[in-house]
Amino acid sequence: MSAPEIVFDNVSKFYGEVLGVNRVDLHIPPGITSLVGPNGSGKTTLMNLMTGLIHPNAGVIQVRGISPYAPEKLMRILGYATQYDAGPRGATGYEFVHTGLVLFGFPKAECERRAWQAIERVGLTAAAKRKVAGYSKGMRQRIRLAQAIAHDPEVLILDEPLNGLDPLVRAETIALFRDYAAGGRHVILSSHVLQEVDVFSDQVILIANGMIVAEGQIKSVREEIHEHPSQFLLHCRDASRVASLLFAEPHISEIKLAPEGAGLLVLTRNREAFAAALERIALSGIDIDGVIPTDENVDALYEYLIGGGK
Amino acid sequence: MTPYQQIWTIARLELGRVFFSKRSFWVYILAIFPSIIFLGHALEAGLKKRNWSADRVTSAATLNQVQTGMTDDQVLALAGKPISDVTRKRRIRRDDEDPDAEKQPEVRRYVMYFDGKKRVDLRFEDGKLVARNTHELMNFEDDRRVYATMFQFFYLRLGIFFGCLGIFINLFRGEMLDRSLHFWFLAPVKREVLLLGKYLAGLIAASLIFGTGALLSFLAMALPHDPTEVAAFWQTIGPGHAFWYVAAAGLGCVGYGSVFLAAGLLLRNPILPAIVMLIWESINGFLPDVMQKLSVLHYLQSLCPVPVPLPNDMPAVLKMLLAPAAPSSIPVAVLGLLAVTALVLFAAMQSVKRLEINYGTE
């Protein structure tokens, strides 16, 4: 039974004099984890380190208890869909997936069954006998995903897996990630599409300039950022009165009228005190129809943490 | 799946790519070049024989009666019409200050006869026969020496050398350029096993290409000769010679393959290891005995069944470059080559464990 976490212990990686990642400490639990950061921030470096495609200059990495220096063990539990097409030149989609399985030592019939199953799972059955070279960008993404999941790995790593997918396929692919992660497996992906990551990730790792800026569930990460006020949208009929009552609270830093009379945008430095104040206002007979946190998403976190690098 | 099965599976998957790689297509040209040369030689000899036979054949007995000192008219009367007859007159220049000019003949005549197998060249000076040379149109003994020279100087030193460079250096470096090496690195196999699988694929391809090339060129050299002579050759030393030429080609692939596989892991530019290796192999004859044992060519030359004939008047330095200083016995040569290969492959295994995928920045 392998340990269920992916651990980076003080890991640094340099490409010559160029920093890849610096002193990374991570404990990634099972579920969907998104690596978010601008180009060159170190997302792919982290993924390549996890999979042993590159080696750290310092520190130790364990993927469910297995060192990336032991590919014969690691690759049995790990599937990695990179950004690059790889496989026999001139291969069809089916051959692309099947060839990867041959090296796992499955019997011939089992290789065929798994290859077809994985291809069906990404919705490419009809195109499986066509050459990968003739695939569209989205189809290539999906065939790489099929290859990564064909041996049913415990850890699935995907570099920009949603690039080039149309909305329908994107939704299906996200559903596949959720389904995959539901069984206690790791799904780790990188993406520039922050809204999507926000919606389906169990946790995020924000990375900039090779350093981890924040990690954890989006909500808990947000709560750790004390220096930035939390933002809420209050839906209420008597906005001016609610605003005057809230201004009396010391933790409130700013109140704005929301556009088109939708209510109030309130910035507070103390979420508990803000909740208590709202309770008092409600008990005094003023109707508050709804309270929506407006910055518990990755965009907002990113804006706060690394200065609008999305 | 045992490591041996994995090695074989990797080799099987790689074979197609190695055989049909665009980057190493020229390898085939290197392999078949000697066959083309010998076929061309056989074709030329056959055409000459046909033309001369159609023109005129003079019996060997008649030509044996031709002696130096005879006049050209006497020879022509005895042997009849030649296959070639060329006369050249000396030009007399007024400003000729050569004191020996007066001693030189006024007229030179070159006459050729053909007896069905040999060409007899006669040289007349001022009407008298002064020189007579006989050339066999196809001399098996000579051709075997020519083959030995070609095999050691072209096939081993250049053909197999650069052929292996093209095949083996691309096993890893080529995949790095194609951005496809991670396909292998993401497979559940040890890097060392992957290296051996790729090496096996390269070795099978190179040995087949160059082993076949050696055998074809050997056959192209031998078969056009007199069938009786060829049959006698095949019943005695022929199979042994053919075997050792093919074996030397195969072992050349074993040795050079390992070196260039390792070079492909360590260096980006294939020109550098090629130049270094070529220099190393060339100067090997000058090195102490121990250092000579670290050369692939040293062992390969020791395996060749026919020593290369080097002219006696060849400068010593050149002789040293072209001939193995102290050939090893066949068992020592084979084992020595395998030991060098094992050493290089071990170093390559250490290197491949540290090899990283770095196609570019993310």
XYZ file of C-alpha atoms in Angstrom:
672
model
C 0.000 0.000 0.000
C 1.637 3.220 -1.114
C 1.550 6.410 0.952
C -1.270 8.572 -0.371
C 0.572 11.872 -0.660
C 2.908 13.531 -3.080
C 5.657 15.165 -1.067
C 8.181 17.803 -2.063
C 10.716 18.320 0.687
C 12.751 21.497 0.228
C 13.107 20.859 -3.498
C 15.081 23.209 -5.726
C 15.769 22.945 -9.412
C 18.008 25.163 -11.494
C 18.589 25.052 -15.252
C 22.156 26.217 -15.211
C 21.874 29.601 -13.597
C 18.157 29.924 -14.335
C 15.802 29.186 -11.485
C 13.219 26.464 -12.091
C 11.723 26.127 -8.632
C 13.183 27.136 -5.312
C 12.838 25.439 -1.923
C 9.481 23.898 -2.587
C 7.766 22.153 0.324
C 4.491 20.531 -0.650
C 2.210 17.813 0.638
C -0.362 17.112 -2.028
C -3.276 14.968 -0.880
C -5.461 12.905 -3.249
C -8.075 14.793 -5.259
C -7.822 17.367 -8.011
C -4.936 19.747 -7.508
C -4.326 22.597 -9.897
C -0.995 24.244 -10.428
C -1.637 27.819 -11.360
C 0.868 30.394 -12.426
C 2.004 32.484 -15.347
C 4.228 31.139 -18.111
C 7.684 30.299 -16.838
C 6.540 30.217 -13.236
C 7.628 26.599 -12.735
C 4.420 24.578 -13.223
C 5.848 22.194 -15.787
C 9.077 22.011 -13.809
C 7.109 20.768 -10.792
C 5.331 18.186 -12.957
C 8.559 17.035 -14.594
C 10.181 16.725 -11.164
C 7.286 14.580 -9.931
C 7.601 12.278 -12.907
C 11.398 12.031 -12.893
C 11.815 13.648 -16.295
C 14.112 16.105 -14.549
C 15.899 15.741 -11.236
C 16.152 18.224 -8.392
C 19.420 19.907 -7.492
C 18.370 19.709 -3.856
C 15.610 18.128 -1.825
C 13.598 14.927 -1.986
C 10.407 14.024 -3.845
C 8.137 11.090 -3.053
C 5.073 10.207 -5.094
C 2.901 7.996 -2.931
C 6.047 6.726 -1.296
C 7.941 6.122 -4.536
C 11.007 8.045 -5.641
C 10.976 9.476 -9.169
C 14.413 7.870 -9.545
C 12.641 4.492 -9.758
C 10.631 4.792 -13.001
C 10.059 1.041 -13.109
C 7.896 1.441 -9.983
C 6.657 5.006 -10.329
C 5.292 4.726 -13.843
C 3.096 1.806 -12.847
C 1.096 4.147 -10.611
C 1.536 7.353 -12.598
C 0.280 8.625 -15.928
C 1.565 11.881 -17.373
C 0.061 13.696 -20.326
C 2.682 16.214 -21.390
C 2.281 19.059 -23.832
C 4.199 17.139 -26.484
C 3.049 14.413 -28.860
C 5.157 11.369 -28.251
C 5.035 7.948 -29.705
C 5.806 6.007 -32.823
C 5.988 8.272 -35.859
C 3.029 7.783 -38.167
C 1.075 5.928 -35.484
C -2.704 5.934 -35.345
C -4.468 7.020 -32.173
C -5.001 3.391 -31.220
C -1.341 2.485 -31.832
C -0.284 5.528 -29.829
C -2.131 4.299 -26.754
C -1.469 0.606 -27.374
C 2.317 1.025 -27.756
C 2.537 2.660 -24.355
C 0.697 -0.277 -22.800
C 2.974 -2.889 -24.363
C 5.813 -1.726 -22.107
C 3.706 -2.452 -19.031
C 3.871 -6.135 -19.859
C 0.121 -6.654 -20.143
C -0.905 -9.616 -22.305
C -1.796 -8.696 -25.876
C -5.549 -8.984 -25.379
C -5.362 -6.906 -22.195
C -3.358 -4.202 -24.002
C -6.030 -4.052 -26.687
C -8.881 -3.957 -24.180
C -7.274 -1.192 -22.118
C -6.356 0.831 -25.196
C -9.928 0.748 -26.536
C -11.355 1.466 -23.090
C -9.143 4.538 -22.624
C -9.869 5.794 -26.133
C -13.598 5.371 -25.551
C -13.299 7.240 -22.274
C -11.923 10.307 -24.028
C -14.457 9.990 -26.847
C -12.080 9.223 -29.680
C -13.290 5.763 -30.712
C -14.363 6.907 -34.161
C -10.994 8.520 -34.855
C -8.844 5.819 -33.250
C -7.672 4.337 -36.544
C -6.663 7.699 -37.962
C -3.084 8.920 -37.729
C -2.310 11.156 -34.762
C -0.470 13.512 -37.118
C -3.825 14.354 -38.702
C -5.581 15.054 -35.397
C -6.704 18.509 -34.344
C -5.134 20.105 -31.267
C -8.067 19.072 -29.097
C -7.948 15.482 -30.363
C -4.247 15.314 -29.602
C -4.954 16.501 -26.070
C -7.512 13.748 -25.679
C -5.349 10.977 -27.123
C -2.548 11.997 -24.762
C -5.045 11.836 -21.929
C -6.113 8.374 -23.114
C -2.516 7.232 -23.088
C -2.003 8.618 -19.597
C -5.058 6.860 -18.133
C -4.838 3.604 -20.094
C -2.947 1.726 -17.376
C -5.323 3.057 -14.727
C -2.754 4.989 -12.674
C -3.218 6.230 -9.111
C -1.621 9.543 -10.014
C -2.640 11.392 -13.131
C -0.570 14.411 -14.115
C -1.744 16.645 -16.936
C 0.074 19.616 -18.398
C -2.428 22.185 -19.668
C -5.005 19.452 -20.431
C -7.842 21.821 -21.308
C -6.004 23.746 -24.005
C -7.643 23.453 -27.379
C -10.793 21.666 -26.185
C -14.207 22.869 -27.271
C -16.707 23.635 -24.466
C -18.521 20.299 -24.677
C -15.367 18.199 -24.653
C -13.955 20.426 -21.936
C -16.948 19.685 -19.740
C -16.617 15.955 -20.443
C -12.911 16.060 -19.657
C -13.492 17.870 -16.385
C -16.108 15.252 -15.524
C -13.491 12.587 -16.223
C -11.068 14.313 -13.824
C -13.732 14.431 -11.118
C -14.619 10.808 -11.679
C -10.972 9.850 -11.600
C -10.201 11.772 -8.424
C -13.312 10.468 -6.658
C -11.642 7.103 -6.129
C -8.944 8.570 -3.876
C -6.520 9.162 -6.689
C -4.375 12.175 -7.443
C -5.223 14.340 -10.421
C -2.690 17.129 -10.813
C -3.006 19.573 -13.636
C -1.773 22.923 -14.754
C -3.950 25.463 -16.430
C -4.218 29.057 -17.458
C -8.016 28.875 -17.454
C -8.390 30.075 -13.896
C -12.173 30.032 -13.722
C -12.305 26.374 -14.673
C -9.632 25.460 -12.155
C -11.581 27.341 -9.546
C -14.694 25.331 -10.259
C -13.376 21.788 -10.210
C -10.197 21.820 -8.126
C -10.105 20.432 -4.617
C -6.962 22.404 -3.967
C -4.754 24.848 -5.763
C -1.058 25.525 -5.695
C -0.218 29.033 -6.732
C 3.256 29.394 -8.085
C 5.209 32.396 -9.269
C 8.868 32.797 -10.178
C 9.606 29.252 -9.095
C 8.199 29.672 -5.622
C 5.006 28.436 -4.043
C 2.884 31.448 -3.219
C -0.011 29.579 -1.652
C -1.407 26.077 -1.449
C -4.530 24.405 -0.127
C -8.277 24.646 -0.681
C -9.239 27.878 -2.354
C -11.321 28.996 0.614
C -8.715 28.195 3.247
C -5.996 29.804 1.212
C -8.107 32.906 1.034
C -8.593 32.940 4.787
C -4.876 32.810 5.363
C -4.397 36.072 3.550
C -4.992 38.440 6.409
C -3.438 41.479 4.853
C -6.088 41.608 2.161
C -9.698 42.369 3.066
C -12.377 39.864 2.135
C -15.012 41.073 -0.256
C -18.747 40.301 0.008
C -21.758 41.254 -2.034
C -24.774 41.978 0.160
C -28.194 41.741 -1.455
C -30.514 44.002 0.534
C -33.379 46.415 -0.128
C -32.261 49.252 2.198
C -28.672 49.466 1.093
C -27.908 52.929 2.467
C -29.091 52.001 5.961
C -27.153 48.778 6.009
C -24.118 50.705 4.807
C -24.385 53.231 7.611
C -24.693 50.467 10.212
C -21.708 48.608 8.815
C -19.540 51.735 8.717
C -19.753 51.803 12.487
C -17.919 48.466 12.620
C -14.110 48.859 13.024
C -13.244 45.855 10.791
C -15.019 47.303 7.739
C -12.497 48.976 5.421
C -14.644 49.916 2.453
C -18.264 49.872 1.290
C -19.420 50.520 -2.278
C -22.820 50.471 -3.918
C -22.955 47.525 -6.290
C -23.775 48.355 -9.930
C -27.426 48.527 -10.947
C -28.631 48.562 -7.360
C -27.686 44.958 -6.771
C -26.707 45.743 -3.198
C -23.457 46.561 -1.441
C -19.862 45.548 -1.989
C -18.287 45.317 1.452
C -14.602 44.844 2.289
C -13.816 43.512 5.763
C -10.665 42.494 7.579
C -12.459 40.184 10.014
C -14.858 37.649 8.558
C -16.163 36.451 11.978
C -16.849 40.006 13.194
C -18.521 40.758 9.845
C -20.776 37.705 10.237
C -21.717 38.811 13.775
C -22.485 42.347 12.568
C -24.745 41.017 9.807
C -26.578 38.884 12.349
C -27.191 41.929 14.532
C -28.478 43.948 11.548
C -30.786 41.124 10.493
C -32.124 40.738 14.041
C -32.864 44.481 14.122
C -35.453 43.871 11.381
C -33.549 44.892 8.260
C -33.884 42.393 5.439
C -30.673 40.979 4.017
C -31.519 38.727 1.083
C -28.106 37.221 0.482
C -24.389 37.346 1.240
C -22.009 36.204 -1.501
C -18.232 36.071 -1.134
C -16.864 37.556 -4.330
C -13.137 36.891 -4.002
C -12.972 33.216 -3.066
C -11.834 32.291 -6.531
C -8.454 31.738 -8.010
C -8.483 34.949 -9.999
C -8.880 36.999 -6.898
C -6.293 35.035 -4.974
C -3.902 35.374 -7.786
C -4.518 39.071 -8.001
C -3.795 39.452 -4.310
C -0.834 37.141 -4.094
C 1.238 37.829 -7.123
C -0.089 41.068 -8.350
C -2.419 40.269 -11.205
C -0.316 37.755 -12.988
C -3.168 35.833 -14.529
C 7.712 -8.727 -17.365
C 11.380 -9.491 -16.806
C 14.054 -6.936 -17.730
C 15.095 -9.195 -20.637
C 11.544 -9.168 -21.996
C 11.457 -5.386 -21.559
C 14.746 -5.009 -23.441
C 13.375 -7.088 -26.294
C 10.049 -5.225 -26.323
C 11.810 -1.849 -26.465
C 14.118 -3.110 -29.225
C 11.135 -4.402 -31.203
C 9.299 -1.090 -30.883
C 12.417 0.847 -31.859
C 13.455 -1.251 -34.841
C 11.067 0.326 -37.327
C 12.195 3.805 -36.374
C 15.861 2.854 -36.633
C 15.520 1.134 -40.011
C 13.461 3.859 -41.627
C 14.786 6.967 -39.944
C 15.165 9.828 -42.387
C 18.189 11.018 -40.429
C 20.118 7.809 -41.092
C 19.019 7.013 -44.625
C 22.529 7.683 -45.920
C 23.718 4.739 -43.827
C 22.393 2.425 -46.524
C 24.518 4.188 -49.130
C 27.647 3.621 -47.010
C 26.726 -0.054 -46.605
C 26.155 -0.824 -50.269
C 28.902 1.373 -51.688
C 31.584 -1.413 -51.762
C 29.125 -3.798 -53.452
C 28.493 -1.179 -56.129
C 32.245 -0.707 -56.655
C 32.905 -4.443 -57.039
C 29.868 -4.955 -59.221
C 31.057 -2.066 -61.351
C 34.514 -3.637 -61.570
C 32.998 -7.003 -62.594
C 30.741 -5.307 -65.118
C 33.610 -3.346 -66.637
C 35.767 -6.495 -66.876
C 32.880 -8.411 -68.435
C 32.244 -5.696 -71.004
C 35.934 -5.486 -71.898
C 36.148 -9.245 -72.248
C 33.110 -9.308 -74.504
C 34.358 -6.462 -76.700
C 37.889 -7.790 -76.980
C 36.697 -11.333 -77.594
C 34.477 -10.092 -80.368
C 37.301 -8.028 -81.790
C 40.119 -10.582 -81.770
C 41.536 -13.231 -79.449
C 45.129 -14.311 -79.911
C 46.128 -17.621 -78.408
C 48.371 -17.567 -75.341
C 50.798 -19.939 -77.109
C 51.239 -17.453 -79.949
C 51.731 -14.541 -77.571
C 54.337 -16.537 -75.643
C 56.470 -16.575 -78.786
C 56.687 -12.803 -78.766
C 60.083 -11.792 -77.390
C 61.729 -8.466 -76.653
C 63.934 -7.268 -79.480
C 61.463 -8.329 -82.167
C 60.345 -5.642 -84.607
C 56.778 -4.458 -84.660
C 56.300 -5.885 -88.149
C 57.511 -9.304 -86.963
C 55.160 -9.245 -83.973
C 52.169 -8.180 -86.029
C 52.963 -10.846 -88.593
C 53.136 -13.477 -85.836
C 50.228 -12.448 -83.594
C 47.987 -10.794 -86.108
C 45.750 -7.762 -85.583
C 45.883 -6.424 -81.980
C 42.918 -5.132 -79.954
C 44.627 -1.770 -79.613
C 47.441 -0.075 -81.515
C 48.633 3.427 -80.668
C 51.692 5.199 -82.069
C 53.241 8.336 -80.602
C 56.007 10.394 -82.163
C 58.354 12.502 -80.039
C 57.923 16.194 -80.538
C 61.159 17.985 -81.415
C 61.326 21.508 -80.115
C 63.931 23.943 -81.382
C 64.608 25.352 -77.960
C 65.008 21.890 -76.482
C 68.083 22.107 -74.324
C 67.761 18.646 -72.846
C 71.137 16.947 -73.405
C 69.455 13.532 -73.293
C 66.907 14.435 -75.905
C 68.910 12.827 -78.643
C 68.903 9.497 -76.757
C 65.092 9.299 -76.523
C 63.208 7.292 -79.149
C 61.601 9.058 -82.028
C 58.583 6.757 -82.159
C 56.786 4.800 -79.451
C 54.156 2.224 -80.299
C 51.800 0.586 -77.773
C 50.121 -2.604 -78.876
C 47.636 -4.708 -76.875
C 46.617 -8.321 -77.393
C 43.999 -10.395 -75.589
C 44.227 -14.140 -75.109
C 40.720 -14.614 -73.701
C 41.815 -14.122 -70.071
C 44.828 -11.900 -70.022
C 45.749 -8.685 -71.705
C 49.295 -8.459 -73.046
C 50.729 -4.948 -73.407
C 53.684 -4.499 -75.759
C 55.776 -1.351 -75.981
C 57.920 -0.683 -79.073
C 60.500 2.057 -79.307
C 61.659 3.015 -82.765
C 60.198 -0.235 -84.092
C 61.728 -2.612 -81.502
C 59.851 -4.402 -78.694
C 61.304 -3.137 -75.412
C 58.666 -4.088 -72.822
C 55.993 -6.712 -72.397
C 53.471 -6.755 -69.519
C 50.659 -9.180 -68.833
C 47.509 -8.224 -66.923
C 44.773 -10.569 -65.916
C 41.425 -9.014 -66.616
C 40.044 -10.470 -63.364
C 42.598 -11.688 -60.849
C 40.963 -13.347 -57.871
C 44.062 -13.071 -55.696
C 44.416 -9.370 -56.477
C 40.734 -8.717 -55.958
C 40.794 -10.398 -52.555
C 43.649 -8.100 -51.539
C 41.733 -5.133 -52.910
C 38.713 -6.284 -50.918
C 40.812 -6.570 -47.756
C 42.121 -3.049 -48.305
C 38.668 -1.693 -49.018
C 37.224 -3.462 -45.982
C 39.791 -2.131 -43.538
C 40.298 1.344 -44.936
C 36.810 2.194 -46.117
C 34.279 -0.169 -44.575
C 35.602 -0.350 -41.011
C 37.220 3.070 -40.716
C 34.569 5.104 -42.515
C 31.476 3.089 -43.535
C 30.669 1.361 -40.273
C 32.139 4.210 -38.253
C 29.881 6.883 -39.744
C 26.993 4.441 -40.180
C 26.989 3.701 -36.462
C 27.326 7.410 -35.781
C 24.119 7.999 -37.766
C 22.186 5.158 -36.178
C 23.261 5.160 -32.543
C 23.660 8.850 -31.845
C 20.030 9.364 -32.849
C 18.686 6.776 -30.423
C 18.574 9.347 -27.646
C 19.660 12.650 -29.210
C 17.278 12.214 -32.150
C 14.367 11.634 -29.813
C 15.337 14.696 -27.834
C 15.201 16.716 -31.061
C 11.849 15.150 -31.972
C 10.561 15.880 -28.471
C 9.533 12.281 -28.027
C 12.068 10.902 -25.545
C 9.653 11.305 -22.629
C 7.499 8.578 -24.196
C 10.221 6.136 -23.108
C 11.058 7.867 -19.859
C 7.429 7.599 -18.788
C 7.378 3.840 -19.311
C 7.721 1.574 -16.269
C 11.221 0.477 -17.128
C 14.579 1.218 -15.584
C 16.613 3.696 -17.555
C 19.393 1.120 -17.870
C 16.929 -1.334 -19.392
C 15.724 1.342 -21.782
C 19.305 2.050 -22.838
C 19.998 -1.616 -23.478
C 16.730 -1.993 -25.428
C 17.593 0.940 -27.638
C 21.157 -0.290 -28.037
C 19.855 -3.702 -29.080
C 17.575 -2.096 -31.679
C 20.467 -0.073 -33.074
C 22.727 -3.107 -33.007
C 20.264 -5.334 -34.854
C 19.698 -2.690 -37.508
C 23.376 -1.736 -37.917
C 24.561 -5.371 -37.936
C 21.973 -6.334 -40.503
C 22.735 -3.360 -42.709
C 26.525 -3.591 -42.512
C 26.760 -7.374 -42.170
C 24.657 -7.737 -45.303
C 26.706 -5.008 -46.969
C 29.957 -6.856 -46.154
C 28.591 -10.165 -47.415
C 27.139 -8.660 -50.591
C 30.351 -6.862 -51.444
C 32.341 -10.044 -50.740
C 30.071 -11.974 -53.102
C 30.246 -9.163 -55.647
C 34.024 -9.410 -55.459
C 34.213 -13.213 -55.667
C 31.418 -14.402 -57.940
C 32.411 -12.786 -61.278
C 35.697 -14.719 -61.276
C 36.411 -18.007 -62.982
C 33.820 -20.476 -61.612
C 36.445 -23.193 -61.010
C 38.583 -20.813 -59.024
C 35.597 -19.537 -57.057
C 34.360 -23.078 -56.321
C 37.787 -24.048 -55.024
C 37.827 -20.927 -52.858
C 34.434 -21.695 -51.332
C 35.472 -25.269 -50.618
C 38.554 -24.132 -48.696
C 39.038 -20.739 -47.067
C 36.098 -18.863 -48.619
C 33.440 -19.470 -45.957
C 35.920 -18.618 -43.193
C 36.872 -15.357 -44.875
C 33.235 -14.420 -45.495
C 32.377 -15.251 -41.880
C 35.145 -13.110 -40.409
C 34.381 -10.151 -42.632
C 30.731 -10.302 -41.594
C 31.740 -10.887 -37.972
C 34.143 -7.930 -38.048
C 31.345 -5.765 -39.492
C 28.953 -6.952 -36.760
C 31.513 -6.467 -34.007
C 32.315 -3.054 -35.457
C 28.668 -2.164 -34.906
C 28.901 -3.557 -31.351
C 31.903 -1.374 -30.529
C 31.209 1.831 -32.413
C 27.514 1.545 -31.537
C 28.227 1.629 -27.823
C 30.578 4.593 -28.198
C 28.145 6.672 -30.243
C 25.185 5.731 -28.055
C 27.121 7.058 -25.076
C 28.171 10.139 -27.054
C 24.521 10.804 -27.938
C 23.710 10.912 -24.243
C 26.495 13.274 -23.342
C 26.802 15.651 -26.275
C 24.436 17.650 -28.430
C 26.673 17.939 -31.467
C 27.480 14.605 -33.166
C 30.385 16.115 -35.094
C 32.503 16.448 -31.967
C 32.473 12.793 -30.877
C 32.965 11.745 -34.503
C 36.088 13.869 -34.872
C 37.486 12.862 -31.483
C 36.822 9.181 -32.131
C 38.229 9.346 -35.642
C 41.424 10.960 -34.367
C 41.651 8.465 -31.511
C 41.228 5.515 -33.843
C 43.730 6.956 -36.317
C 46.533 7.709 -33.880
C 46.003 4.479 -32.005
C 48.993 2.832 -33.682
C 51.304 5.350 -32.026
C 50.003 4.706 -28.530
C 51.360 2.272 -25.943
C 49.978 -1.267 -25.977
C 47.571 -0.656 -23.113
C 46.042 2.357 -24.861
C 45.705 0.429 -28.103
C 43.415 -1.975 -26.329
C 40.934 0.907 -25.921
C 40.407 1.185 -29.634
C 37.599 -0.510 -31.535
C 39.563 -0.535 -34.787
C 42.503 -2.341 -33.183
C 40.343 -5.394 -32.452
C 38.471 -5.244 -35.749
C 41.669 -5.216 -37.791
C 42.883 -8.208 -35.819
C 39.791 -10.128 -36.967
C 40.239 -9.488 -40.670
C 41.301 -12.698 -42.465
C 43.510 -11.060 -45.096
C 46.187 -8.580 -44.014
C 46.273 -5.367 -45.943
C 49.237 -5.326 -48.332
C 51.277 -2.223 -47.614
C 54.031 -1.235 -50.051
C 57.542 -1.702 -48.687
C 58.508 1.827 -49.606
C 55.601 3.338 -47.641
C 56.782 5.849 -44.980
C 56.928 4.287 -41.500
C 54.579 6.895 -40.038
C 51.907 6.125 -42.616
C 52.420 2.405 -42.145
C 51.848 2.808 -38.431
C 48.601 4.659 -39.092
C 47.259 2.099 -41.498
C 48.322 -1.221 -40.005
C 47.600 -2.602 -36.532
C 50.806 -2.343 -34.534
C 50.473 -5.725 -32.848
C 47.340 -7.629 -33.915
C 45.596 -9.537 -31.149
C 44.565 -13.169 -31.444
C 40.951 -13.743 -32.438
C 39.733 -14.701 -28.921
C 41.562 -11.714 -27.414
C 40.188 -9.431 -30.140
C 36.583 -10.572 -29.607
C 36.780 -10.526 -25.825
C 38.690 -7.251 -25.815
C 36.088 -5.606 -28.015
C 33.270 -6.906 -25.855
C 35.083 -5.672 -22.740
C 35.518 -2.180 -24.232
C 31.836 -2.219 -25.215
C 30.749 -3.317 -21.745
C 32.836 -0.533 -20.212
C 31.321 2.106 -22.481
C 27.775 0.802 -21.957
C 28.277 0.856 -18.192
C 29.329 4.515 -18.410
C 26.306 5.197 -20.649
C 24.003 3.576 -18.077
C 25.298 5.885 -15.370
C 24.712 8.805 -17.686
C 21.194 7.851 -18.761
C 20.074 7.606 -15.127
C 20.860 11.305 -14.781
C 19.570 12.302 -18.210
C 16.825 14.916 -18.098
C 14.170 15.895 -20.583
C 14.661 19.523 -21.457
C 13.073 20.348 -24.789
C 12.929 24.019 -23.944
C 11.460 26.291 -21.388
C 7.834 25.851 -20.501
